[in-house]
Amino acid sequence: MYEFIESEVRKYYDQSCRENVRRYTLLLHAHMVAYYRDIFFSLHLKMKRFLATVSISLLFAACSTVPQSESSPEDATPQEVNMADMMGISVEELRNQTPEEHMEMMQKMMMKADDAMENEDMGMDMMEEDVMATRVIEITAEDWAFAPATITVKKGEKVQLSITGVTGDHGYAVPDLGINVGVIAGETVVVDLPTDKAGEFAVRCSVPCGSGHKDMTGMIIIEE
Ligand SMILES: [Cu+2]
C-alpha cells in the first residue's frame, strides 16, 4: 500500500510540481506514514481504501492548489471543490490553509472515520453473536440409558452436546452424523452437533457396557 502511495508521490515529483507543492506532498507523506503506520496493518480493507483515496485526493489537491495565487473560487478545480466539500470549508479557506493546518484538519477527519469504523465493528460483533449463539444440550449416560434419549433441534441451529458420564463406561455414537465419543463416569465431553441436514439420526452406545448395552439407544431429530 505504501509502495503505491510512494510511487504516486514520485510520479507527481517527476511532473515537476512547484517547490511549495513538493514541500506539501512531502509533509503529507511524512505525516501519513508516521501517524498511521502502526495501526494501518490492523485496519479493515474498507478503511485502507478510504485512507488510500484520501491520500491520492490530497496529492491531487496539493498539485492543483497554488497558495500564492489571487484566483477566485470560480476557477476552482474539481479536486479543490471535492477537497473543500469533504472538509466542510470553502475553496478559499482551503487555499488559505497552511500545510500544517491542512494536516491537522485531515487528522481530525481520519480520527472521526476511525470512530465510525469502530462503531460499525461493534455492530457487526453484536450481530455475529446473535447468529452464532450456541445451544448447549446436557445429556447424561448411565447404566443403561442416555437421558434425554431424544433430542430435537432446528436445521442450521448451532448446537453442542455436553455428555456427562454418571455410571459405567459408555460411548455416545451417532454414526450417520459422524459422532462417536467415549463417555466415562465422572467426566464430561462436549461435541459439536452438525445440523446442516434434516432428518432422524439413531443414537447408540458404542462401548460394550454390560447386560443393558443394547438398550442404550436414542434419537436426534433435526427439523427443517
Ligand atoms: Cu454400552
PDB file of C-alpha atoms and ligand atoms in Angstrom:
ATOM      1  CA  MET A   1       0.000   0.000   0.000  1.00  0.00           C
ATOM      2  CA  TYR A   2       2.699   2.471   0.961  1.00  0.00           C
ATOM      3  CA  GLU A   3       4.701   1.462  -2.077  1.00  0.00           C
ATOM      4  CA  PHE A   4       1.682   2.509  -4.100  1.00  0.00           C
ATOM      5  CA  ILE A   5       1.380   5.879  -2.343  1.00  0.00           C
ATOM      6  CA  GLU A   6       5.118   6.446  -2.684  1.00  0.00           C
ATOM      7  CA  SER A   7       5.040   5.711  -6.397  1.00  0.00           C
ATOM      8  CA  GLU A   8       2.153   8.168  -6.757  1.00  0.00           C
ATOM      9  CA  VAL A   9       4.149  10.813  -4.874  1.00  0.00           C
ATOM     10  CA  ARG A  10       7.189  10.227  -7.067  1.00  0.00           C
ATOM     11  CA  LYS A  11       5.039  10.468 -10.169  1.00  0.00           C
ATOM     12  CA  TYR A  12       3.956  13.948  -9.097  1.00  0.00           C
ATOM     13  CA  TYR A  13       7.525  14.939  -8.294  1.00  0.00           C
ATOM     14  CA  ASP A  14       8.544  13.798 -11.755  1.00  0.00           C
ATOM     15  CA  GLN A  15       5.865  16.002 -13.237  1.00  0.00           C
ATOM     16  CA  SER A  16       7.877  18.862 -11.713  1.00  0.00           C
ATOM     17  CA  CYS A  17       5.434  20.202  -9.176  1.00  0.00           C
ATOM     18  CA  ARG A  18       6.307  23.628  -7.822  1.00  0.00           C
ATOM     19  CA  GLU A  19       8.554  23.790  -4.784  1.00  0.00           C
ATOM     20  CA  ASN A  20       5.696  24.546  -2.371  1.00  0.00           C
ATOM     21  CA  VAL A  21       3.686  21.606  -3.703  1.00  0.00           C
ATOM     22  CA  ARG A  22       6.739  19.421  -3.298  1.00  0.00           C
ATOM     23  CA  ARG A  23       7.009  20.541   0.332  1.00  0.00           C
ATOM     24  CA  TYR A  24       3.301  19.953   0.784  1.00  0.00           C
ATOM     25  CA  THR A  25       3.298  16.389  -0.518  1.00  0.00           C
ATOM     26  CA  LEU A  26       6.476  15.561   1.401  1.00  0.00           C
ATOM     27  CA  LEU A  27       4.877  16.804   4.605  1.00  0.00           C
ATOM     28  CA  LEU A  28       1.684  14.899   3.833  1.00  0.00           C
ATOM     29  CA  HIS A  29       3.574  11.718   3.165  1.00  0.00           C
ATOM     30  CA  ALA A  30       5.630  12.010   6.344  1.00  0.00           C
ATOM     31  CA  HIS A  31       2.509  12.631   8.413  1.00  0.00           C
ATOM     32  CA  MET A  32       0.613   9.775   6.823  1.00  0.00           C
ATOM     33  CA  VAL A  33       3.399   7.291   7.450  1.00  0.00           C
ATOM     34  CA  ALA A  34       4.156   8.448  10.993  1.00  0.00           C
ATOM     35  CA  TYR A  35       0.534   8.736  12.023  1.00  0.00           C
ATOM     36  CA  TYR A  36      -0.899   5.589  10.512  1.00  0.00           C
ATOM     37  CA  ARG A  37       1.940   3.109  10.053  1.00  0.00           C
ATOM     38  CA  ASP A  38       1.352   1.340  13.379  1.00  0.00           C
ATOM     39  CA  ILE A  39      -2.384   0.878  13.049  1.00  0.00           C
ATOM     40  CA  PHE A  40      -2.558   0.657   9.270  1.00  0.00           C
ATOM     41  CA  PHE A  41      -1.988  -3.085   9.100  1.00  0.00           C
ATOM     42  CA  SER A  42      -4.788  -3.860  11.547  1.00  0.00           C
ATOM     43  CA  LEU A  43      -7.361  -1.807   9.654  1.00  0.00           C
ATOM     44  CA  HIS A  44     -10.226  -3.134   7.597  1.00  0.00           C
ATOM     45  CA  LEU A  45      -9.826  -3.282   3.843  1.00  0.00           C
ATOM     46  CA  LYS A  46     -12.601  -0.673   3.609  1.00  0.00           C
ATOM     47  CA  MET A  47     -10.646   1.673   5.872  1.00  0.00           C
ATOM     48  CA  LYS A  48      -7.460   1.102   3.867  1.00  0.00           C
ATOM     49  CA  ARG A  49      -9.311   2.009   0.695  1.00  0.00           C
ATOM     50  CA  PHE A  50     -10.592   5.157   2.409  1.00  0.00           C
ATOM     51  CA  LEU A  51      -7.080   6.162   3.508  1.00  0.00           C
ATOM     52  CA  ALA A  52      -5.675   5.477   0.058  1.00  0.00           C
ATOM     53  CA  THR A  53      -8.441   7.559  -1.509  1.00  0.00           C
ATOM     54  CA  VAL A  54      -7.794  10.410   0.919  1.00  0.00           C
ATOM     55  CA  SER A  55      -4.049  10.230   0.232  1.00  0.00           C
ATOM     56  CA  ILE A  56      -4.447  10.349  -3.510  1.00  0.00           C
ATOM     57  CA  SER A  57      -7.052  13.107  -3.433  1.00  0.00           C
ATOM     58  CA  LEU A  58      -4.733  15.084  -1.143  1.00  0.00           C
ATOM     59  CA  LEU A  59      -1.983  14.740  -3.726  1.00  0.00           C
ATOM     60  CA  PHE A  60      -4.334  15.972  -6.414  1.00  0.00           C
ATOM     61  CA  ALA A  61      -5.383  18.870  -4.211  1.00  0.00           C
ATOM     62  CA  ALA A  62      -1.753  19.657  -3.429  1.00  0.00           C
ATOM     63  CA  CYS A  63      -0.757  19.744  -7.071  1.00  0.00           C
ATOM     64  CA  SER A  64      -3.696  21.862  -8.100  1.00  0.00           C
ATOM     65  CA  THR A  65      -3.542  24.358  -5.230  1.00  0.00           C
ATOM     66  CA  VAL A  66      -1.399  27.434  -5.700  1.00  0.00           C
ATOM     67  CA  PRO A  67      -1.465  29.195  -2.316  1.00  0.00           C
ATOM     68  CA  GLN A  68       0.038  32.471  -3.577  1.00  0.00           C
ATOM     69  CA  SER A  69      -2.414  32.918  -6.437  1.00  0.00           C
ATOM     70  CA  GLU A  70      -5.031  35.677  -6.390  1.00  0.00           C
ATOM     71  CA  SER A  71      -7.529  33.381  -8.136  1.00  0.00           C
ATOM     72  CA  SER A  72     -11.211  33.403  -7.200  1.00  0.00           C
ATOM     73  CA  PRO A  73     -13.350  30.328  -6.388  1.00  0.00           C
ATOM     74  CA  GLU A  74     -14.806  30.471  -9.914  1.00  0.00           C
ATOM     75  CA  ASP A  75     -11.596  28.931 -11.220  1.00  0.00           C
ATOM     76  CA  ALA A  76     -11.608  26.224  -8.562  1.00  0.00           C
ATOM     77  CA  THR A  77     -10.588  22.831  -9.898  1.00  0.00           C
ATOM     78  CA  PRO A  78     -12.857  19.823  -9.302  1.00  0.00           C
ATOM     79  CA  GLN A  79     -10.182  18.478  -6.931  1.00  0.00           C
ATOM     80  CA  GLU A  80     -10.281  21.656  -4.847  1.00  0.00           C
ATOM     81  CA  VAL A  81     -14.067  21.615  -4.761  1.00  0.00           C
ATOM     82  CA  ASN A  82     -14.071  17.960  -3.687  1.00  0.00           C
ATOM     83  CA  MET A  83     -11.466  18.538  -1.009  1.00  0.00           C
ATOM     84  CA  ALA A  84     -13.203  21.641   0.355  1.00  0.00           C
ATOM     85  CA  ASP A  85     -16.528  19.807   0.321  1.00  0.00           C
ATOM     86  CA  MET A  86     -15.010  16.811   2.111  1.00  0.00           C
ATOM     87  CA  MET A  87     -13.576  19.107   4.801  1.00  0.00           C
ATOM     88  CA  GLY A  88     -16.699  21.233   5.095  1.00  0.00           C
ATOM     89  CA  ILE A  89     -14.948  24.509   4.236  1.00  0.00           C
ATOM     90  CA  SER A  90     -14.906  26.855   1.255  1.00  0.00           C
ATOM     91  CA  VAL A  91     -12.337  26.627  -1.521  1.00  0.00           C
ATOM     92  CA  GLU A  92     -10.935  29.982  -0.404  1.00  0.00           C
ATOM     93  CA  GLU A  93     -10.470  28.697   3.132  1.00  0.00           C
ATOM     94  CA  LEU A  94      -8.854  25.570   1.735  1.00  0.00           C
ATOM     95  CA  ARG A  95      -6.415  27.682  -0.263  1.00  0.00           C
ATOM     96  CA  ASN A  96      -5.588  29.824   2.754  1.00  0.00           C
ATOM     97  CA  GLN A  97      -4.724  26.810   4.894  1.00  0.00           C
ATOM     98  CA  THR A  98      -1.080  26.200   5.630  1.00  0.00           C
ATOM     99  CA  PRO A  99       0.060  22.616   5.053  1.00  0.00           C
ATOM    100  CA  GLU A 100       0.214  22.203   8.848  1.00  0.00           C
ATOM    101  CA  GLU A 101      -3.378  23.412   9.308  1.00  0.00           C
ATOM    102  CA  HIS A 102      -4.493  21.171   6.490  1.00  0.00           C
ATOM    103  CA  MET A 103      -2.851  18.088   8.006  1.00  0.00           C
ATOM    104  CA  GLU A 104      -4.338  18.842  11.418  1.00  0.00           C
ATOM    105  CA  MET A 105      -7.795  19.009   9.893  1.00  0.00           C
ATOM    106  CA  MET A 106      -7.216  15.812   7.902  1.00  0.00           C
ATOM    107  CA  GLN A 107      -6.097  14.002  11.046  1.00  0.00           C
ATOM    108  CA  LYS A 108      -9.275  15.056  12.855  1.00  0.00           C
ATOM    109  CA  MET A 109     -11.336  13.773   9.933  1.00  0.00           C
ATOM    110  CA  MET A 110      -9.480  10.467   9.949  1.00  0.00           C
ATOM    111  CA  MET A 111      -9.986  10.081  13.688  1.00  0.00           C
ATOM    112  CA  LYS A 112     -13.715  10.579  13.142  1.00  0.00           C
ATOM    113  CA  ALA A 113     -13.594   7.940  10.411  1.00  0.00           C
ATOM    114  CA  ASP A 114     -11.769   5.618  12.826  1.00  0.00           C
ATOM    115  CA  ASP A 115     -14.521   6.092  15.405  1.00  0.00           C
ATOM    116  CA  ALA A 116     -17.158   5.379  12.788  1.00  0.00           C
ATOM    117  CA  MET A 117     -15.361   2.182  11.796  1.00  0.00           C
ATOM    118  CA  GLU A 118     -15.137   1.103  15.439  1.00  0.00           C
ATOM    119  CA  ASN A 119     -18.868   1.614  15.889  1.00  0.00           C
ATOM    120  CA  GLU A 120     -19.504  -0.424  12.756  1.00  0.00           C
ATOM    121  CA  ASP A 121     -17.260  -3.183  14.115  1.00  0.00           C
ATOM    122  CA  MET A 122     -19.202  -3.255  17.381  1.00  0.00           C
ATOM    123  CA  GLY A 123     -22.469  -3.542  15.486  1.00  0.00           C
ATOM    124  CA  MET A 124     -21.094  -6.429  13.459  1.00  0.00           C
ATOM    125  CA  ASP A 125     -19.816  -8.189  16.584  1.00  0.00           C
ATOM    126  CA  MET A 126     -23.257  -7.980  18.156  1.00  0.00           C
ATOM    127  CA  MET A 127     -24.914  -9.346  15.012  1.00  0.00           C
ATOM    128  CA  GLU A 128     -22.384 -12.167  14.857  1.00  0.00           C
ATOM    129  CA  GLU A 129     -23.115 -13.046  18.471  1.00  0.00           C
ATOM    130  CA  ASP A 130     -26.815 -13.333  17.686  1.00  0.00           C
ATOM    131  CA  VAL A 131     -26.204 -15.524  14.667  1.00  0.00           C
ATOM    132  CA  MET A 132     -23.534 -17.623  16.341  1.00  0.00           C
ATOM    133  CA  ALA A 133     -25.379 -18.218  19.641  1.00  0.00           C
ATOM    134  CA  THR A 134     -24.726 -21.851  20.524  1.00  0.00           C
ATOM    135  CA  ARG A 135     -27.262 -24.015  22.324  1.00  0.00           C
ATOM    136  CA  VAL A 136     -25.637 -26.496  24.686  1.00  0.00           C
ATOM    137  CA  ILE A 137     -27.722 -29.586  25.378  1.00  0.00           C
ATOM    138  CA  GLU A 138     -26.868 -31.508  28.546  1.00  0.00           C
ATOM    139  CA  ILE A 139     -27.048 -35.298  28.278  1.00  0.00           C
ATOM    140  CA  THR A 140     -26.220 -37.955  30.855  1.00  0.00           C
ATOM    141  CA  ALA A 141     -25.043 -41.515  30.253  1.00  0.00           C
ATOM    142  CA  GLU A 142     -25.623 -44.164  32.895  1.00  0.00           C
ATOM    143  CA  ASP A 143     -26.235 -47.910  33.158  1.00  0.00           C
ATOM    144  CA  TRP A 144     -28.166 -48.257  30.860  1.00  0.00           C
ATOM    145  CA  ALA A 145     -29.661 -45.191  29.299  1.00  0.00           C
ATOM    146  CA  PHE A 146     -28.935 -41.828  27.743  1.00  0.00           C
ATOM    147  CA  ALA A 147     -31.079 -39.007  29.122  1.00  0.00           C
ATOM    148  CA  PRO A 148     -32.715 -37.346  27.389  1.00  0.00           C
ATOM    149  CA  ALA A 149     -32.842 -40.136  24.837  1.00  0.00           C
ATOM    150  CA  THR A 150     -34.457 -37.958  22.179  1.00  0.00           C
ATOM    151  CA  ILE A 151     -33.105 -34.551  21.212  1.00  0.00           C
ATOM    152  CA  THR A 152     -34.856 -32.194  18.806  1.00  0.00           C
ATOM    153  CA  VAL A 153     -33.060 -29.285  17.123  1.00  0.00           C
ATOM    154  CA  LYS A 154     -33.612 -26.996  14.143  1.00  0.00           C
ATOM    155  CA  LYS A 155     -31.695 -27.389  10.913  1.00  0.00           C
ATOM    156  CA  GLY A 156     -28.831 -24.863  10.840  1.00  0.00           C
ATOM    157  CA  GLU A 157     -29.006 -24.247  14.580  1.00  0.00           C
ATOM    158  CA  LYS A 158     -25.619 -24.182  16.300  1.00  0.00           C
ATOM    159  CA  VAL A 159     -25.743 -26.963  18.885  1.00  0.00           C
ATOM    160  CA  GLN A 160     -23.247 -28.612  21.190  1.00  0.00           C
ATOM    161  CA  LEU A 161     -23.889 -31.817  23.103  1.00  0.00           C
ATOM    162  CA  SER A 162     -22.419 -31.855  26.602  1.00  0.00           C
ATOM    163  CA  ILE A 163     -22.447 -35.508  27.634  1.00  0.00           C
ATOM    164  CA  THR A 164     -21.680 -36.419  31.238  1.00  0.00           C
ATOM    165  CA  GLY A 165     -20.985 -39.944  32.423  1.00  0.00           C
ATOM    166  CA  VAL A 166     -22.873 -40.885  35.593  1.00  0.00           C
ATOM    167  CA  THR A 167     -22.193 -44.612  35.867  1.00  0.00           C
ATOM    168  CA  GLY A 168     -20.251 -47.102  33.747  1.00  0.00           C
ATOM    169  CA  ASP A 169     -18.139 -46.693  30.626  1.00  0.00           C
ATOM    170  CA  HIS A 170     -20.124 -45.846  27.516  1.00  0.00           C
ATOM    171  CA  GLY A 171     -19.802 -44.334  24.098  1.00  0.00           C
ATOM    172  CA  TYR A 172     -22.184 -41.771  22.609  1.00  0.00           C
ATOM    173  CA  ALA A 173     -22.410 -42.584  18.920  1.00  0.00           C
ATOM    174  CA  VAL A 174     -24.480 -41.108  16.086  1.00  0.00           C
ATOM    175  CA  PRO A 175     -22.975 -42.970  13.102  1.00  0.00           C
ATOM    176  CA  ASP A 176     -24.895 -41.013  10.439  1.00  0.00           C
ATOM    177  CA  LEU A 177     -23.608 -37.713  11.876  1.00  0.00           C
ATOM    178  CA  GLY A 178     -20.040 -38.914  12.366  1.00  0.00           C
ATOM    179  CA  ILE A 179     -20.212 -38.683  16.159  1.00  0.00           C
ATOM    180  CA  ASN A 180     -18.587 -41.289  18.411  1.00  0.00           C
ATOM    181  CA  VAL A 181     -17.148 -40.183  21.751  1.00  0.00           C
ATOM    182  CA  GLY A 182     -16.260 -42.118  24.849  1.00  0.00           C
ATOM    183  CA  VAL A 183     -18.208 -41.182  27.994  1.00  0.00           C
ATOM    184  CA  ILE A 184     -16.635 -42.253  31.281  1.00  0.00           C
ATOM    185  CA  ALA A 185     -18.378 -41.930  34.655  1.00  0.00           C
ATOM    186  CA  GLY A 186     -17.499 -38.618  36.302  1.00  0.00           C
ATOM    187  CA  GLU A 187     -16.341 -36.947  33.079  1.00  0.00           C
ATOM    188  CA  THR A 188     -17.999 -34.602  30.608  1.00  0.00           C
ATOM    189  CA  VAL A 189     -17.289 -34.499  26.894  1.00  0.00           C
ATOM    190  CA  VAL A 190     -18.567 -31.767  24.557  1.00  0.00           C
ATOM    191  CA  VAL A 191     -19.153 -32.355  20.836  1.00  0.00           C
ATOM    192  CA  ASP A 192     -20.481 -30.141  18.044  1.00  0.00           C
ATOM    193  CA  LEU A 193     -23.699 -31.438  16.530  1.00  0.00           C
ATOM    194  CA  PRO A 194     -23.767 -30.977  12.750  1.00  0.00           C
ATOM    195  CA  THR A 195     -27.220 -29.642  11.841  1.00  0.00           C
ATOM    196  CA  ASP A 196     -26.782 -28.986   8.125  1.00  0.00           C
ATOM    197  CA  LYS A 197     -29.100 -31.838   7.062  1.00  0.00           C
ATOM    198  CA  ALA A 198     -32.558 -32.530   8.410  1.00  0.00           C
ATOM    199  CA  GLY A 199     -33.654 -35.992   9.459  1.00  0.00           C
ATOM    200  CA  GLU A 200     -33.804 -38.541  12.263  1.00  0.00           C
ATOM    201  CA  PHE A 201     -30.476 -39.973  13.334  1.00  0.00           C
ATOM    202  CA  ALA A 202     -30.143 -43.017  15.575  1.00  0.00           C
ATOM    203  CA  VAL A 203     -28.054 -42.785  18.742  1.00  0.00           C
ATOM    204  CA  ARG A 204     -26.460 -45.856  20.293  1.00  0.00           C
ATOM    205  CA  CYS A 205     -23.840 -46.815  22.823  1.00  0.00           C
ATOM    206  CA  SER A 206     -20.563 -47.701  21.112  1.00  0.00           C
ATOM    207  CA  VAL A 207     -18.841 -49.397  24.054  1.00  0.00           C
ATOM    208  CA  PRO A 208     -19.882 -52.886  25.240  1.00  0.00           C
ATOM    209  CA  CYS A 209     -21.014 -51.978  28.737  1.00  0.00           C
ATOM    210  CA  GLY A 210     -22.922 -54.936  30.078  1.00  0.00           C
ATOM    211  CA  SER A 211     -26.332 -56.507  30.052  1.00  0.00           C
ATOM    212  CA  GLY A 212     -28.228 -53.312  29.157  1.00  0.00           C
ATOM    213  CA  HIS A 213     -25.844 -52.207  26.396  1.00  0.00           C
ATOM    214  CA  LYS A 214     -28.352 -52.804  23.611  1.00  0.00           C
ATOM    215  CA  ASP A 215     -30.976 -50.720  25.451  1.00  0.00           C
ATOM    216  CA  MET A 216     -28.782 -47.622  25.284  1.00  0.00           C
ATOM    217  CA  THR A 217     -30.325 -46.001  22.262  1.00  0.00           C
ATOM    218  CA  GLY A 218     -31.677 -42.602  21.382  1.00  0.00           C
ATOM    219  CA  MET A 219     -32.632 -40.317  18.546  1.00  0.00           C
ATOM    220  CA  ILE A 220     -31.519 -36.934  17.271  1.00  0.00           C
ATOM    221  CA  ILE A 221     -34.245 -35.199  15.291  1.00  0.00           C
ATOM    222  CA  ILE A 222     -33.152 -32.311  13.072  1.00  0.00           C
ATOM    223  CA  GLU A 223     -36.226 -30.412  11.871  1.00  0.00           C
ATOM    224  CA  GLU A 224     -36.366 -28.343   8.683  1.00  0.00           C
TER     225      GLU A 224
HETATM  226 CU    CU B   1     -22.826 -49.708  26.021  1.00  0.00          CU
END
